[in-house]
Amino acid sequence: MGKRRVAIVGAGMTKFVRRAQETGKELAYEAAKMALDSCELTLKDVDCVSLGTAPDAFDGVHMKGEYLSDGAGGWRKPIMRPYVGGGTGVFTAIHGWLQVTSGLFDICLVVAEEKMSSCYPHPAGAFLTIFDHTTEQPLKPNLIWIFALEMRRYMETYGISHRDIALVSVKNKKNAMDHPCAQIPQEITVDDVLNSEVLADPVHLLDISPTSDGAAALVLASEHIAKKITDKPVWLDGVGWNIDTAYWATRDLCYPRYVEKAARMAYEMAGIKEPHKEIQVAEPYDPFDYKELHHMEGLLLCGKGEAPRLTAEGVTARDGNLPICPSGGLLGVGNPIAASGVMKICEIFWQLREEAGKRQVPGKPKVGLAQAWGDLMQVGTVVVMRR
Amino acid sequence: MGITEKINRNIDITSWKGKIPVNYIYTAGIAGEKFFREIKDNAKIVGTKCEKCEVTYVPPKIYCERCFARLENYIDVGTKGTIHTFTILHENLDGTKKEEPTIIAVVKIDGTDGGLIHWLGEIDPKDVKIGMHIKAVFKSKEKREGSILDIKYFKPI
Amino acid sequence: MNNKKLNFKGTALRSSDIKEKKVLTTSWKPSLQYAWDDGVAIGRYLKELKNGKIIARKCKKCGRIMIPPRMFCELCFRPTDEWVYVKDTGIINTFSISYVHWDARRIKEGEKPFIPAVIEIDGASEGMGILHVLGEVDPEDVKSGMRVKAVWKSPEERIGAITDIKYFKPIIER
């Protein structure tokens, strides 16, 4: 196909907080600047920018792409804004990959930002607009509804208990204790999750990631340039993305087939034959605790309905055989929609370079994966990374 | 029939009406906080300067958009400027006629590269010219609340 | 480079910092209103709801009877072929018991929770579900797989909206 190999050579992010004083532009700048500084590049070296940010309705800024462009390093540069809802973060890195692998550009700055705190009465209100305006919005749905509906379907199909699922929240919030950017690092128990406020049964408050402000950024480079910039490039060896039907209520909610399709695309590109053996560390998307399990299965890291057992056995712990969300995930670090997907890629980047500090997983992993999910429950975006 | 099925009478076209019922509170941000505080407390306009690119940003930015340097020195840029361009508005947002036309201008603050969009006042619309020298007219201190509206308008010097 | 040495930026505020005006803010309350055209398929769907009926659309190629109806089959990527009335009964595919409003406000003390559900409609193809709410049932009695029936508003109250169905209620097996 004439693809060029693309590496990540730099990464940066802001703290994730419920309410940031910085404007969206300022958040984007801080992440982008940190990513460039980390690989000792300047804005002059950047050929193009891929900018990811989720619905304009969060920041309350129409044409957020244009608004954020200067903070994202886009001044008088070719800049594009890809968008697939919650899957946007990982998708933006894929978009950056496309710009470099195609031979069009050598260095791409990937920036993702979200400032959800601007939205009142609550950022959740902005989600109303993603439901069908005529056949669903009149029912006044809350976003949590669709997660609750999917979570119950997942639980009932495979006979999984809430207790099994809550372990994910316990693990991720604890992992986040070691992340300097984390919004809600906590040491909690399964009972804390089960006893937390019921929002939309079976979803309780501690099953959910928070709403957040934050930004994250990556620097991508073509192979020959990457090797000049760093002796520790992390290769983006496989990318995949896929969408299922937009009529979300008409497909089986127990299994994310679109994630599997996206994963298979990325695995084939990266030459991964047995993902459950070859992937050594992964950051699947975890806006809700059950989603981590759901996505592990869609990513073929285990069989259908098996992810809860791996979690209970400690396989997915930071020192387990297949560490999952060693960053602390969205549940612990926070969930500024688009930025959280890039945060996951930053984490795998740091893990594969053995620069994750206290979060470092043992065993010098060589192959990792990050995944995000979005739109109205039907988009999967996946990257396979190698050192 | 199928996708080619046509609606032939306008009266048959129906729609579902709705709103997006959210509202917003925006923080001024790091640079915005300095900018609006100076306007509120001291009736001053501040900017930030990138020494390397020789660009002065008004309103200030915490970064130079050209070279990405961090900008931390806020400088008083005075309250005078020139009209870069302007327009005279005769209608309100809803299309109704204004009693008095209002004048909107891009104001280039002296010695800076920044432009503020603001109203012009104390001038007849037919006398406005590009390049005219103007200065900010502030509300009285007790009425200022840290907003761009703390400047009532710019008027000719 | 180690994460410890990295200088992560970002200034956290409390909601009180904004309420007590410790930091400067501006606010905007948009008054945007929309009229979303119903289109052909949903236009007919709503018209039939006003009549107290649910209508679906069939694709002869894949044989699917689709609800909500659509003028093109997204699997075969061709126009759908005919209108098919389906029943106003169905099966609960999955459900939730919700204590929050759309904007994350909690329901009031003593107020009944909402019970949103995906309901697979009888007469449509297997798995064809719609989002709606359940009523006339205790939250603890709801089960996936339960059979339910639409409870309609009176003909005078119906306006051609998804809410012309007040809710679905369990069918009591006799």
PDB file of C-alpha atoms in Angstrom, chain A residues 175-273:
ATOM      1  CA  ASN A 175      -4.052   3.182  39.554  1.00  0.00           C
ATOM      2  CA  ALA A 176      -4.796   6.887  39.196  1.00  0.00           C
ATOM      3  CA  MET A 177      -3.257   7.539  42.629  1.00  0.00           C
ATOM      4  CA  ASP A 178       0.091   7.440  40.826  1.00  0.00           C
ATOM      5  CA  HIS A 179      -0.914   9.750  37.983  1.00  0.00           C
ATOM      6  CA  PRO A 180       0.101  13.379  38.547  1.00  0.00           C
ATOM      7  CA  CYS A 181      -2.741  14.608  36.333  1.00  0.00           C
ATOM      8  CA  ALA A 182      -5.528  12.564  37.909  1.00  0.00           C
ATOM      9  CA  GLN A 183      -8.831  14.190  38.792  1.00  0.00           C
ATOM     10  CA  ILE A 184     -10.331  11.536  41.079  1.00  0.00           C
ATOM     11  CA  PRO A 185      -7.679   9.125  42.308  1.00  0.00           C
ATOM     12  CA  GLN A 186      -9.253   7.146  45.136  1.00  0.00           C
ATOM     13  CA  GLU A 187      -8.779   4.056  47.210  1.00  0.00           C
ATOM     14  CA  ILE A 188     -12.237   2.574  47.318  1.00  0.00           C
ATOM     15  CA  THR A 189     -13.795  -0.844  47.748  1.00  0.00           C
ATOM     16  CA  VAL A 190     -16.314  -2.784  45.714  1.00  0.00           C
ATOM     17  CA  ASP A 191     -18.871  -2.059  48.424  1.00  0.00           C
ATOM     18  CA  ASP A 192     -18.233   1.667  48.062  1.00  0.00           C
ATOM     19  CA  VAL A 193     -19.176   1.357  44.391  1.00  0.00           C
ATOM     20  CA  LEU A 194     -22.272  -0.737  45.090  1.00  0.00           C
ATOM     21  CA  ASN A 195     -23.374   1.594  47.883  1.00  0.00           C
ATOM     22  CA  SER A 196     -22.803   4.794  45.929  1.00  0.00           C
ATOM     23  CA  GLU A 197     -25.802   6.759  44.666  1.00  0.00           C
ATOM     24  CA  VAL A 198     -27.915   4.943  42.080  1.00  0.00           C
ATOM     25  CA  LEU A 199     -28.191   7.187  39.045  1.00  0.00           C
ATOM     26  CA  ALA A 200     -29.734   4.899  36.447  1.00  0.00           C
ATOM     27  CA  ASP A 201     -29.783   1.347  37.696  1.00  0.00           C
ATOM     28  CA  PRO A 202     -27.522  -0.627  37.250  1.00  0.00           C
ATOM     29  CA  VAL A 203     -25.231   2.409  36.958  1.00  0.00           C
ATOM     30  CA  HIS A 204     -24.141   3.937  40.256  1.00  0.00           C
ATOM     31  CA  LEU A 205     -22.161   7.131  40.739  1.00  0.00           C
ATOM     32  CA  LEU A 206     -18.818   5.358  41.225  1.00  0.00           C
ATOM     33  CA  ASP A 207     -19.299   3.330  38.036  1.00  0.00           C
ATOM     34  CA  ILE A 208     -18.857   6.527  36.009  1.00  0.00           C
ATOM     35  CA  SER A 209     -15.926   8.709  34.996  1.00  0.00           C
ATOM     36  CA  PRO A 210     -16.288  12.405  35.826  1.00  0.00           C
ATOM     37  CA  THR A 211     -16.795  15.340  33.471  1.00  0.00           C
ATOM     38  CA  SER A 212     -13.506  17.139  33.015  1.00  0.00           C
ATOM     39  CA  ASP A 213     -11.469  19.921  31.489  1.00  0.00           C
ATOM     40  CA  GLY A 214      -8.119  19.083  29.948  1.00  0.00           C
ATOM     41  CA  ALA A 215      -5.950  18.610  26.900  1.00  0.00           C
ATOM     42  CA  ALA A 216      -3.391  16.109  25.633  1.00  0.00           C
ATOM     43  CA  ALA A 217      -1.016  16.095  22.670  1.00  0.00           C
ATOM     44  CA  LEU A 218       1.361  13.926  20.648  1.00  0.00           C
ATOM     45  CA  VAL A 219       4.085  14.566  18.120  1.00  0.00           C
ATOM     46  CA  LEU A 220       4.119  12.126  15.187  1.00  0.00           C
ATOM     47  CA  ALA A 221       7.015  11.787  12.774  1.00  0.00           C
ATOM     48  CA  SER A 222       7.844   9.765   9.681  1.00  0.00           C
ATOM     49  CA  GLU A 223      10.434   6.996  10.138  1.00  0.00           C
ATOM     50  CA  HIS A 224      13.547   8.742   8.855  1.00  0.00           C
ATOM     51  CA  ILE A 225      12.767  11.926  10.808  1.00  0.00           C
ATOM     52  CA  ALA A 226      11.729  10.069  13.966  1.00  0.00           C
ATOM     53  CA  LYS A 227      15.070   8.325  14.203  1.00  0.00           C
ATOM     54  CA  LYS A 228      16.816  11.697  14.119  1.00  0.00           C
ATOM     55  CA  ILE A 229      14.581  13.117  16.834  1.00  0.00           C
ATOM     56  CA  THR A 230      14.785  10.303  19.363  1.00  0.00           C
ATOM     57  CA  ASP A 231      16.451   6.973  19.991  1.00  0.00           C
ATOM     58  CA  LYS A 232      13.210   5.771  21.585  1.00  0.00           C
ATOM     59  CA  PRO A 233      10.478   6.157  18.967  1.00  0.00           C
ATOM     60  CA  VAL A 234       7.196   4.370  19.625  1.00  0.00           C
ATOM     61  CA  TRP A 235       5.759   3.119  16.359  1.00  0.00           C
ATOM     62  CA  LEU A 236       2.117   3.453  15.421  1.00  0.00           C
ATOM     63  CA  ASP A 237       2.108   0.104  13.647  1.00  0.00           C
ATOM     64  CA  GLY A 238      -1.601  -0.530  13.337  1.00  0.00           C
ATOM     65  CA  VAL A 239      -4.673   1.671  13.217  1.00  0.00           C
ATOM     66  CA  GLY A 240      -8.316   0.771  12.867  1.00  0.00           C
ATOM     67  CA  TRP A 241     -11.684   2.443  13.057  1.00  0.00           C
ATOM     68  CA  ASN A 242     -15.223   1.296  12.465  1.00  0.00           C
ATOM     69  CA  ILE A 243     -18.846   2.300  12.982  1.00  0.00           C
ATOM     70  CA  ASP A 244     -21.992   0.228  13.539  1.00  0.00           C
ATOM     71  CA  THR A 245     -25.584   1.200  12.743  1.00  0.00           C
ATOM     72  CA  ALA A 246     -26.730   4.611  13.913  1.00  0.00           C
ATOM     73  CA  TYR A 247     -30.015   2.989  15.000  1.00  0.00           C
ATOM     74  CA  TRP A 248     -28.413   2.053  18.295  1.00  0.00           C
ATOM     75  CA  ALA A 249     -31.492   0.421  19.789  1.00  0.00           C
ATOM     76  CA  THR A 250     -31.702  -2.046  16.922  1.00  0.00           C
ATOM     77  CA  ARG A 251     -28.467  -3.930  17.468  1.00  0.00           C
ATOM     78  CA  ASP A 252     -27.400  -6.276  20.228  1.00  0.00           C
ATOM     79  CA  LEU A 253     -25.905  -4.156  22.959  1.00  0.00           C
ATOM     80  CA  CYS A 254     -24.064  -7.015  24.682  1.00  0.00           C
ATOM     81  CA  TYR A 255     -21.061  -7.016  22.364  1.00  0.00           C
ATOM     82  CA  PRO A 256     -19.203  -4.169  20.586  1.00  0.00           C
ATOM     83  CA  ARG A 257     -18.814  -5.685  17.137  1.00  0.00           C
ATOM     84  CA  TYR A 258     -17.559  -2.370  15.734  1.00  0.00           C
ATOM     85  CA  VAL A 259     -14.645  -2.434  18.218  1.00  0.00           C
ATOM     86  CA  GLU A 260     -13.771  -5.932  17.031  1.00  0.00           C
ATOM     87  CA  LYS A 261     -13.820  -4.737  13.414  1.00  0.00           C
ATOM     88  CA  ALA A 262     -11.592  -1.770  14.251  1.00  0.00           C
ATOM     89  CA  ALA A 263      -9.246  -4.005  16.256  1.00  0.00           C
ATOM     90  CA  ARG A 264      -8.978  -6.599  13.480  1.00  0.00           C
ATOM     91  CA  MET A 265      -8.053  -3.835  11.042  1.00  0.00           C
ATOM     92  CA  ALA A 266      -5.325  -2.562  13.382  1.00  0.00           C
ATOM     93  CA  TYR A 267      -4.032  -6.068  14.224  1.00  0.00           C
ATOM     94  CA  GLU A 268      -3.760  -7.042  10.591  1.00  0.00           C
ATOM     95  CA  MET A 269      -1.802  -3.896   9.804  1.00  0.00           C
ATOM     96  CA  ALA A 270       0.510  -4.467  12.772  1.00  0.00           C
ATOM     97  CA  GLY A 271       0.923  -8.190  12.062  1.00  0.00           C
ATOM     98  CA  ILE A 272      -0.688  -9.209  15.355  1.00  0.00           C
ATOM     99  CA  LYS A 273      -2.034 -12.766  15.104  1.00  0.00           C
TER     100      LYS A 273
END
